[in-house]
PDB file of C-alpha atoms and ligand atoms in Angstrom:
ATOM      1  CA  UNK C1246      -3.881 -14.811   9.442  1.00  0.00           C
ATOM      2  CA  UNK C1247      -5.731 -11.526   9.064  1.00  0.00           C
ATOM      3  CA  UNK C1248      -7.508 -11.178   5.721  1.00  0.00           C
ATOM      4  CA  UNK C1249      -7.724  -7.592   4.518  1.00  0.00           C
ATOM      5  CA  UNK C1250      -9.829  -6.829   1.461  1.00  0.00           C
ATOM      6  CA  UNK C1251      -8.850  -3.555  -0.193  1.00  0.00           C
ATOM      7  CA  UNK C1252     -11.342  -1.919  -2.534  1.00  0.00           C
ATOM      8  CA  UNK C1253      -9.956   0.845  -4.780  1.00  0.00           C
ATOM      9  CA  UNK C1254     -13.052   2.913  -5.565  1.00  0.00           C
ATOM     10  CA  UNK C1255     -14.398   3.264  -9.126  1.00  0.00           C
ATOM     11  CA  UNK C1256     -12.405   2.188 -12.246  1.00  0.00           C
ATOM     12  CA  UNK C1257     -12.886   1.536 -15.943  1.00  0.00           C
ATOM     13  CA  UNK C1258     -15.827   3.480 -17.338  1.00  0.00           C
ATOM     14  CA  UNK C1259     -16.382   5.083 -13.928  1.00  0.00           C
ATOM     15  CA  UNK C1260     -13.628   7.643 -13.186  1.00  0.00           C
ATOM     16  CA  UNK C1261     -15.182   8.722  -9.880  1.00  0.00           C
ATOM     17  CA  UNK C1262     -14.341  12.273  -8.870  1.00  0.00           C
ATOM     18  CA  UNK C1263     -12.498  14.334 -11.478  1.00  0.00           C
ATOM     19  CA  UNK C1264     -10.733  17.676 -11.076  1.00  0.00           C
ATOM     20  CA  UNK C1265      -7.430  19.511 -11.491  1.00  0.00           C
ATOM     21  CA  UNK C1266      -6.253  16.860 -13.939  1.00  0.00           C
ATOM     22  CA  UNK C1267      -6.821  14.100 -11.383  1.00  0.00           C
ATOM     23  CA  UNK C1268      -9.141  11.120 -11.608  1.00  0.00           C
ATOM     24  CA  UNK C1269     -10.286   9.377  -8.471  1.00  0.00           C
ATOM     25  CA  UNK C1270     -10.066   5.894 -10.027  1.00  0.00           C
ATOM     26  CA  UNK C1271      -6.324   6.280 -10.643  1.00  0.00           C
ATOM     27  CA  UNK C1272      -5.542   7.668  -7.202  1.00  0.00           C
ATOM     28  CA  UNK C1273      -7.490   4.930  -5.420  1.00  0.00           C
ATOM     29  CA  UNK C1274      -5.739   2.215  -7.445  1.00  0.00           C
ATOM     30  CA  UNK C1275      -2.277   3.675  -6.751  1.00  0.00           C
ATOM     31  CA  UNK C1276      -3.042   3.846  -3.033  1.00  0.00           C
ATOM     32  CA  UNK C1277      -4.518   0.330  -2.916  1.00  0.00           C
ATOM     33  CA  UNK C1278      -1.637  -1.337  -4.785  1.00  0.00           C
ATOM     34  CA  UNK C1279       0.973   0.431  -2.652  1.00  0.00           C
ATOM     35  CA  UNK C1280      -0.936  -0.452   0.507  1.00  0.00           C
ATOM     36  CA  UNK C1281      -1.012  -4.097  -0.521  1.00  0.00           C
ATOM     37  CA  UNK C1282       2.781  -4.132  -1.076  1.00  0.00           C
ATOM     38  CA  UNK C1283       3.473  -2.368   2.188  1.00  0.00           C
ATOM     39  CA  UNK C1284       1.295  -4.757   4.199  1.00  0.00           C
ATOM     40  CA  UNK C1285       2.737  -7.872   2.556  1.00  0.00           C
ATOM     41  CA  UNK C1286       6.348  -6.679   2.719  1.00  0.00           C
ATOM     42  CA  UNK C1287       6.388  -5.292   6.225  1.00  0.00           C
ATOM     43  CA  UNK C1288       3.888  -7.280   8.280  1.00  0.00           C
ATOM     44  CA  UNK C1289       3.515 -10.886   9.387  1.00  0.00           C
ATOM     45  CA  UNK C1290       0.359 -12.953   9.114  1.00  0.00           C
ATOM     46  CA  UNK C1291      -1.602 -10.787   6.748  1.00  0.00           C
ATOM     47  CA  UNK C1292      -3.352 -11.743   3.516  1.00  0.00           C
ATOM     48  CA  UNK C1293      -4.572  -9.114   1.073  1.00  0.00           C
ATOM     49  CA  UNK C1294      -7.035  -9.258  -1.769  1.00  0.00           C
ATOM     50  CA  UNK C1295      -8.053  -6.365  -4.036  1.00  0.00           C
ATOM     51  CA  UNK C1296     -11.364  -5.766  -5.798  1.00  0.00           C
ATOM     52  CA  UNK C1297      -9.420  -4.651  -8.891  1.00  0.00           C
ATOM     53  CA  UNK C1298      -5.757  -4.411  -9.845  1.00  0.00           C
ATOM     54  CA  UNK C1299      -6.211  -2.493 -13.102  1.00  0.00           C
ATOM     55  CA  UNK C1300      -8.264   0.297 -14.601  1.00  0.00           C
ATOM     56  CA  UNK C1301     -11.340  -1.890 -15.034  1.00  0.00           C
ATOM     57  CA  UNK C1302     -15.051  -1.624 -14.384  1.00  0.00           C
ATOM     58  CA  UNK C1303     -16.133  -3.602 -11.313  1.00  0.00           C
ATOM     59  CA  UNK C1304     -19.683  -3.367  -9.970  1.00  0.00           C
ATOM     60  CA  UNK C1305     -20.340  -2.669  -6.308  1.00  0.00           C
ATOM     61  CA  UNK C1306     -21.988  -6.087  -6.055  1.00  0.00           C
ATOM     62  CA  UNK C1307     -18.903  -7.817  -7.476  1.00  0.00           C
ATOM     63  CA  UNK C1308     -16.754  -5.997  -4.916  1.00  0.00           C
ATOM     64  CA  UNK C1309     -18.782  -7.034  -1.889  1.00  0.00           C
ATOM     65  CA  UNK C1310     -19.436 -10.565  -3.130  1.00  0.00           C
ATOM     66  CA  UNK C1311     -15.748 -11.187  -3.711  1.00  0.00           C
ATOM     67  CA  UNK C1312     -14.942  -9.993  -0.181  1.00  0.00           C
ATOM     68  CA  UNK C1313     -17.807 -11.979   1.321  1.00  0.00           C
ATOM     69  CA  UNK C1314     -16.922 -15.239  -0.403  1.00  0.00           C
ATOM     70  CA  UNK C1315     -13.244 -14.789   0.515  1.00  0.00           C
ATOM     71  CA  UNK C1316     -14.442 -14.305   4.114  1.00  0.00           C
ATOM     72  CA  UNK C1317     -12.305 -11.231   4.639  1.00  0.00           C
ATOM     73  CA  UNK C1318     -11.797  -9.997   8.191  1.00  0.00           C
ATOM     74  CA  UNK C1319     -12.010  -6.399   7.058  1.00  0.00           C
ATOM     75  CA  UNK C1320     -13.232  -4.479   4.027  1.00  0.00           C
ATOM     76  CA  UNK C1321     -11.424  -1.223   3.315  1.00  0.00           C
ATOM     77  CA  UNK C1322     -12.800   0.931   0.527  1.00  0.00           C
ATOM     78  CA  UNK C1323     -10.518   3.732  -0.626  1.00  0.00           C
ATOM     79  CA  UNK C1324     -11.954   6.863  -2.222  1.00  0.00           C
ATOM     80  CA  UNK C1325     -11.109  10.444  -3.043  1.00  0.00           C
ATOM     81  CA  UNK C1326     -13.706  13.173  -2.697  1.00  0.00           C
ATOM     82  CA  UNK C1327     -15.075  16.037  -4.759  1.00  0.00           C
ATOM     83  CA  UNK C1328     -17.888  18.535  -4.456  1.00  0.00           C
ATOM     84  CA  UNK C1329     -16.471  21.329  -2.345  1.00  0.00           C
ATOM     85  CA  UNK C1330     -14.456  20.802   0.783  1.00  0.00           C
ATOM     86  CA  UNK C1331     -11.009  19.825   1.930  1.00  0.00           C
ATOM     87  CA  UNK C1332      -9.525  17.050   3.980  1.00  0.00           C
ATOM     88  CA  UNK C1333     -10.045  13.522   5.185  1.00  0.00           C
ATOM     89  CA  UNK C1334     -13.164  11.726   6.400  1.00  0.00           C
ATOM     90  CA  UNK C1335     -14.096   8.106   7.044  1.00  0.00           C
ATOM     91  CA  UNK C1336     -17.392   6.221   6.938  1.00  0.00           C
ATOM     92  CA  UNK C1337     -18.924   3.149   8.545  1.00  0.00           C
ATOM     93  CA  UNK C1338     -22.496   1.853   8.259  1.00  0.00           C
ATOM     94  CA  UNK C1339     -24.933   3.595  10.677  1.00  0.00           C
ATOM     95  CA  UNK C1340     -25.462   1.880  14.064  1.00  0.00           C
ATOM     96  CA  UNK C1341     -23.113  -0.944  13.137  1.00  0.00           C
ATOM     97  CA  UNK C1342     -21.553  -1.050  16.610  1.00  0.00           C
ATOM     98  CA  UNK C1343     -18.338  -2.676  17.689  1.00  0.00           C
ATOM     99  CA  UNK C1344     -15.841  -3.811  16.528  1.00  0.00           C
ATOM    100  CA  UNK C1345     -16.393  -1.673  13.397  1.00  0.00           C
ATOM    101  CA  UNK C1346     -16.612   1.536  15.447  1.00  0.00           C
ATOM    102  CA  UNK C1347     -13.330   0.693  17.170  1.00  0.00           C
ATOM    103  CA  UNK C1348     -11.645  -0.008  13.849  1.00  0.00           C
ATOM    104  CA  UNK C1349     -12.864   3.337  12.551  1.00  0.00           C
ATOM    105  CA  UNK C1350     -11.575   5.131  15.689  1.00  0.00           C
ATOM    106  CA  UNK C1351      -8.140   3.569  15.326  1.00  0.00           C
ATOM    107  CA  UNK C1352      -7.678   3.799  11.557  1.00  0.00           C
ATOM    108  CA  UNK C1353      -9.069   7.338  11.287  1.00  0.00           C
ATOM    109  CA  UNK C1354      -6.658   8.515  13.979  1.00  0.00           C
ATOM    110  CA  UNK C1355      -3.611   6.711  12.540  1.00  0.00           C
ATOM    111  CA  UNK C1356      -4.238   8.197   9.092  1.00  0.00           C
ATOM    112  CA  UNK C1357      -4.459  11.749  10.406  1.00  0.00           C
ATOM    113  CA  UNK C1358      -1.261  11.275  12.431  1.00  0.00           C
ATOM    114  CA  UNK C1359       0.743  11.002   9.197  1.00  0.00           C
ATOM    115  CA  UNK C1360      -1.423  12.635   6.515  1.00  0.00           C
ATOM    116  CA  UNK C1361      -1.559  16.419   6.462  1.00  0.00           C
ATOM    117  CA  UNK C1362      -5.263  16.823   5.788  1.00  0.00           C
ATOM    118  CA  UNK C1363      -7.896  18.684   7.821  1.00  0.00           C
ATOM    119  CA  UNK C1364     -10.026  16.231   9.843  1.00  0.00           C
ATOM    120  CA  UNK C1365     -13.618  16.234   8.512  1.00  0.00           C
ATOM    121  CA  UNK C1366     -14.607  13.635  11.064  1.00  0.00           C
ATOM    122  CA  UNK C1367     -15.740  10.051  11.542  1.00  0.00           C
ATOM    123  CA  UNK C1368     -19.053   9.648   9.778  1.00  0.00           C
ATOM    124  CA  UNK C1369     -21.706   7.077   8.975  1.00  0.00           C
ATOM    125  CA  UNK C1370     -23.514   6.491   5.680  1.00  0.00           C
ATOM    126  CA  UNK C1371     -25.717   3.894   4.049  1.00  0.00           C
ATOM    127  CA  UNK C1372     -23.194   3.159   1.281  1.00  0.00           C
ATOM    128  CA  UNK C1373     -23.637  -0.062  -0.691  1.00  0.00           C
ATOM    129  CA  UNK C1374     -20.199  -1.494   0.115  1.00  0.00           C
ATOM    130  CA  UNK C1375     -20.654  -0.793   3.832  1.00  0.00           C
ATOM    131  CA  UNK C1376     -24.154  -2.284   3.878  1.00  0.00           C
ATOM    132  CA  UNK C1377     -23.632  -5.406   1.768  1.00  0.00           C
ATOM    133  CA  UNK C1378     -20.373  -6.624   3.284  1.00  0.00           C
ATOM    134  CA  UNK C1379     -20.622  -9.375   5.893  1.00  0.00           C
ATOM    135  CA  UNK C1380     -17.495  -8.217   7.748  1.00  0.00           C
ATOM    136  CA  UNK C1381     -16.563  -4.900   9.401  1.00  0.00           C
ATOM    137  CA  UNK C1382     -16.156  -2.295   6.665  1.00  0.00           C
ATOM    138  CA  UNK C1383     -14.670   1.181   6.447  1.00  0.00           C
ATOM    139  CA  UNK C1384     -14.616   3.687   3.601  1.00  0.00           C
ATOM    140  CA  UNK C1385     -12.026   6.455   3.521  1.00  0.00           C
ATOM    141  CA  UNK C1386     -12.301   9.707   1.536  1.00  0.00           C
ATOM    142  CA  UNK C1387      -8.802  11.038   1.015  1.00  0.00           C
ATOM    143  CA  UNK C1388      -9.001  14.697   0.061  1.00  0.00           C
ATOM    144  CA  UNK C1389     -10.886  16.556  -2.670  1.00  0.00           C
ATOM    145  CA  UNK C1390      -9.671  16.529  -6.277  1.00  0.00           C
ATOM    146  CA  UNK C1391     -11.593  19.737  -6.983  1.00  0.00           C
ATOM    147  CA  UNK C1392      -9.900  21.617  -4.140  1.00  0.00           C
ATOM    148  CA  UNK C1393      -6.621  23.239  -5.194  1.00  0.00           C
ATOM    149  CA  UNK C1394      -4.774  22.582  -1.922  1.00  0.00           C
ATOM    150  CA  UNK C1395      -5.861  18.958  -1.738  1.00  0.00           C
ATOM    151  CA  UNK C1396      -5.227  18.367  -5.452  1.00  0.00           C
ATOM    152  CA  UNK C1397      -1.684  19.697  -5.198  1.00  0.00           C
ATOM    153  CA  UNK C1398      -1.045  17.341  -2.310  1.00  0.00           C
ATOM    154  CA  UNK C1399      -2.561  14.395  -4.191  1.00  0.00           C
ATOM    155  CA  UNK C1400      -0.190  15.071  -7.104  1.00  0.00           C
ATOM    156  CA  UNK C1401       2.809  14.382  -4.858  1.00  0.00           C
ATOM    157  CA  UNK C1402       4.096  10.812  -4.626  1.00  0.00           C
ATOM    158  CA  UNK C1403       5.378  11.553  -1.123  1.00  0.00           C
ATOM    159  CA  UNK C1404       1.931  12.632  -0.034  1.00  0.00           C
ATOM    160  CA  UNK C1405       0.271   9.551  -1.572  1.00  0.00           C
ATOM    161  CA  UNK C1406       2.834   7.519   0.310  1.00  0.00           C
ATOM    162  CA  UNK C1407       1.757   9.142   3.576  1.00  0.00           C
ATOM    163  CA  UNK C1408      -1.839   8.098   2.842  1.00  0.00           C
ATOM    164  CA  UNK C1409      -0.650   4.543   2.220  1.00  0.00           C
ATOM    165  CA  UNK C1410       1.420   4.553   5.391  1.00  0.00           C
ATOM    166  CA  UNK C1411      -1.464   5.942   7.447  1.00  0.00           C
ATOM    167  CA  UNK C1412      -3.831   3.216   6.257  1.00  0.00           C
ATOM    168  CA  UNK C1413      -1.192   0.539   6.944  1.00  0.00           C
ATOM    169  CA  UNK C1414      -0.489   1.892  10.428  1.00  0.00           C
ATOM    170  CA  UNK C1415      -4.211   1.940  11.123  1.00  0.00           C
ATOM    171  CA  UNK C1416      -4.747  -1.650   9.964  1.00  0.00           C
ATOM    172  CA  UNK C1417      -1.659  -2.830  11.869  1.00  0.00           C
ATOM    173  CA  UNK C1418      -2.867  -1.158  15.054  1.00  0.00           C
ATOM    174  CA  UNK C1419      -6.499  -2.277  14.658  1.00  0.00           C
ATOM    175  CA  UNK C1420      -5.613  -5.911  13.952  1.00  0.00           C
ATOM    176  CA  UNK C1421      -2.446  -6.200  16.036  1.00  0.00           C
ATOM    177  CA  UNK C1422      -0.248  -6.970  13.027  1.00  0.00           C
ATOM    178  CA  UNK C1423       3.394  -7.455  13.915  1.00  0.00           C
ATOM    179  CA  UNK C1424       6.234  -6.174  11.795  1.00  0.00           C
ATOM    180  CA  UNK C1425       8.519  -8.562   9.995  1.00  0.00           C
ATOM    181  CA  UNK C1426      12.095  -8.311  11.196  1.00  0.00           C
ATOM    182  CA  UNK C1427      14.030  -6.306   8.636  1.00  0.00           C
ATOM    183  CA  UNK C1428      16.291  -7.956   6.111  1.00  0.00           C
ATOM    184  CA  UNK C1429      19.337  -6.028   4.931  1.00  0.00           C
ATOM    185  CA  UNK C1430      20.033  -6.760   1.300  1.00  0.00           C
ATOM    186  CA  UNK C1431      23.428  -5.901  -0.116  1.00  0.00           C
ATOM    187  CA  UNK C1432      23.075  -4.851  -3.736  1.00  0.00           C
ATOM    188  CA  UNK C1433      25.562  -3.747  -6.350  1.00  0.00           C
ATOM    189  CA  UNK C1434      23.226  -2.582  -9.087  1.00  0.00           C
ATOM    190  CA  UNK C1435      19.667  -2.265 -10.368  1.00  0.00           C
ATOM    191  CA  UNK C1436      18.716  -2.357 -14.024  1.00  0.00           C
ATOM    192  CA  UNK C1437      15.699  -2.167 -16.274  1.00  0.00           C
ATOM    193  CA  UNK C1438      17.277  -4.733 -18.606  1.00  0.00           C
ATOM    194  CA  UNK C1439      17.856  -8.199 -17.224  1.00  0.00           C
ATOM    195  CA  UNK C1440      20.926  -8.785 -19.412  1.00  0.00           C
ATOM    196  CA  UNK C1441      22.692  -5.814 -17.766  1.00  0.00           C
ATOM    197  CA  UNK C1442      21.962  -7.261 -14.346  1.00  0.00           C
ATOM    198  CA  UNK C1443      23.176 -10.691 -15.456  1.00  0.00           C
ATOM    199  CA  UNK C1444      26.359  -9.207 -16.814  1.00  0.00           C
ATOM    200  CA  UNK C1445      27.139  -7.412 -13.536  1.00  0.00           C
ATOM    201  CA  UNK C1446      26.240 -10.555 -11.594  1.00  0.00           C
ATOM    202  CA  UNK C1447      28.744 -12.550 -13.658  1.00  0.00           C
ATOM    203  CA  UNK C1448      31.426  -9.980 -13.022  1.00  0.00           C
ATOM    204  CA  UNK C1449      30.770 -10.180  -9.247  1.00  0.00           C
ATOM    205  CA  UNK C1450      30.767 -13.977  -9.401  1.00  0.00           C
ATOM    206  CA  UNK C1451      34.152 -13.943 -11.089  1.00  0.00           C
ATOM    207  CA  UNK C1452      35.446 -11.902  -8.139  1.00  0.00           C
ATOM    208  CA  UNK C1453      34.204 -14.483  -5.659  1.00  0.00           C
ATOM    209  CA  UNK C1454      30.807 -13.062  -4.634  1.00  0.00           C
ATOM    210  CA  UNK C1455      27.650 -15.101  -4.451  1.00  0.00           C
ATOM    211  CA  UNK C1456      25.065 -13.370  -6.596  1.00  0.00           C
ATOM    212  CA  UNK C1457      21.359 -13.433  -7.232  1.00  0.00           C
ATOM    213  CA  UNK C1458      19.367 -11.305  -9.662  1.00  0.00           C
ATOM    214  CA  UNK C1459      16.048 -10.327  -8.121  1.00  0.00           C
ATOM    215  CA  UNK C1460      13.148  -8.892 -10.100  1.00  0.00           C
ATOM    216  CA  UNK C1461      11.563  -6.328  -7.790  1.00  0.00           C
ATOM    217  CA  UNK C1462       9.760  -3.031  -8.319  1.00  0.00           C
ATOM    218  CA  UNK C1463      10.172  -3.433 -12.101  1.00  0.00           C
ATOM    219  CA  UNK C1464      13.950  -3.543 -11.767  1.00  0.00           C
ATOM    220  CA  UNK C1465      16.474  -6.343 -11.928  1.00  0.00           C
ATOM    221  CA  UNK C1466      18.564  -5.998  -8.793  1.00  0.00           C
ATOM    222  CA  UNK C1467      21.912  -7.665  -8.366  1.00  0.00           C
ATOM    223  CA  UNK C1468      22.163  -8.898  -4.805  1.00  0.00           C
ATOM    224  CA  UNK C1469      25.291 -10.336  -3.209  1.00  0.00           C
ATOM    225  CA  UNK C1470      23.869 -11.116   0.226  1.00  0.00           C
ATOM    226  CA  UNK C1471      20.947 -10.720   2.619  1.00  0.00           C
ATOM    227  CA  UNK C1472      21.241 -10.517   6.384  1.00  0.00           C
ATOM    228  CA  UNK C1473      19.103 -10.030   9.447  1.00  0.00           C
ATOM    229  CA  UNK C1474      22.062  -8.327  11.175  1.00  0.00           C
ATOM    230  CA  UNK C1475      22.999  -4.928   9.796  1.00  0.00           C
ATOM    231  CA  UNK C1476      26.659  -5.371  10.815  1.00  0.00           C
ATOM    232  CA  UNK C1477      26.996  -8.406   8.574  1.00  0.00           C
ATOM    233  CA  UNK C1478      25.478  -6.543   5.641  1.00  0.00           C
ATOM    234  CA  UNK C1479      27.877  -3.635   6.199  1.00  0.00           C
ATOM    235  CA  UNK C1480      30.900  -5.933   6.344  1.00  0.00           C
ATOM    236  CA  UNK C1481      30.001  -7.497   3.008  1.00  0.00           C
ATOM    237  CA  UNK C1482      29.183  -4.070   1.536  1.00  0.00           C
ATOM    238  CA  UNK C1483      32.656  -2.822   2.495  1.00  0.00           C
ATOM    239  CA  UNK C1484      34.292  -5.859   0.924  1.00  0.00           C
ATOM    240  CA  UNK C1485      32.381  -5.283  -2.327  1.00  0.00           C
ATOM    241  CA  UNK C1486      33.260  -1.572  -2.259  1.00  0.00           C
ATOM    242  CA  UNK C1487      36.938  -2.448  -1.887  1.00  0.00           C
ATOM    243  CA  UNK C1488      36.607  -4.664  -4.952  1.00  0.00           C
ATOM    244  CA  UNK C1489      35.302  -1.684  -6.902  1.00  0.00           C
ATOM    245  CA  UNK C1490      31.548  -2.184  -6.896  1.00  0.00           C
ATOM    246  CA  UNK C1491      28.930   0.459  -6.227  1.00  0.00           C
ATOM    247  CA  UNK C1492      27.143  -0.859  -3.181  1.00  0.00           C
ATOM    248  CA  UNK C1493      23.938  -0.004  -1.432  1.00  0.00           C
ATOM    249  CA  UNK C1494      22.045  -1.711   1.343  1.00  0.00           C
ATOM    250  CA  UNK C1495      18.327  -2.113   0.822  1.00  0.00           C
ATOM    251  CA  UNK C1496      16.279  -2.628   3.962  1.00  0.00           C
ATOM    252  CA  UNK C1497      12.914  -4.274   3.824  1.00  0.00           C
TER     253      UNK C1497
HETATM  254 ZN1   ZN H2080     -15.532   7.575  -4.725  1.00  0.00          ZN
END
């Protein structure tokens, strides 16, 4: 098991960088939570812990002590910049040596492969969270909220997703994480209200389908099967379509 500690910068009374209607604390939390889901959903043998999961005030000492007592294999602090500039940069503690330098090389490169930011370089700094952690630690600065180009990018969910993906690719490459084999889930509906999902599930049951209502991504999804082979999912999907259901196959 690889234990990844993700630290969304700032929070609560500390908004971090502010500009163009953006607050660093919100961006870092969105990125961290999405990164956690992506790692847990798509990769084997990885454990994730976060320094905060809400908009709350957490001291730097609390962040590093939680990671240290959990005995994380890696500490990843996520930040967004301000103060004039544009693009992506990453930090490790000065003269820390390997393997931290190697992790920085790999993760920095993987992020810039998928995130359209200028490369501001791999840097070192005597930051508290880099100094006081007992495991290799990296801090990423993902664009500048006070730069119009960067801010416009950071307002796009697709762009945030590329940042998440880049961090995940970097961690996977650095720690040799293997991908879970995909599961193809055949679904006939997704609802905000559970009773609507239950009602559709009952209808499908009455037509001979096995059903399960899954609560995922804040929706109640009506699933009639899950397969590791795509062909099998497609066969069932066709059968449900012929019976008059709206069908889609969700891959995860
Ligand atoms: Zn910050």
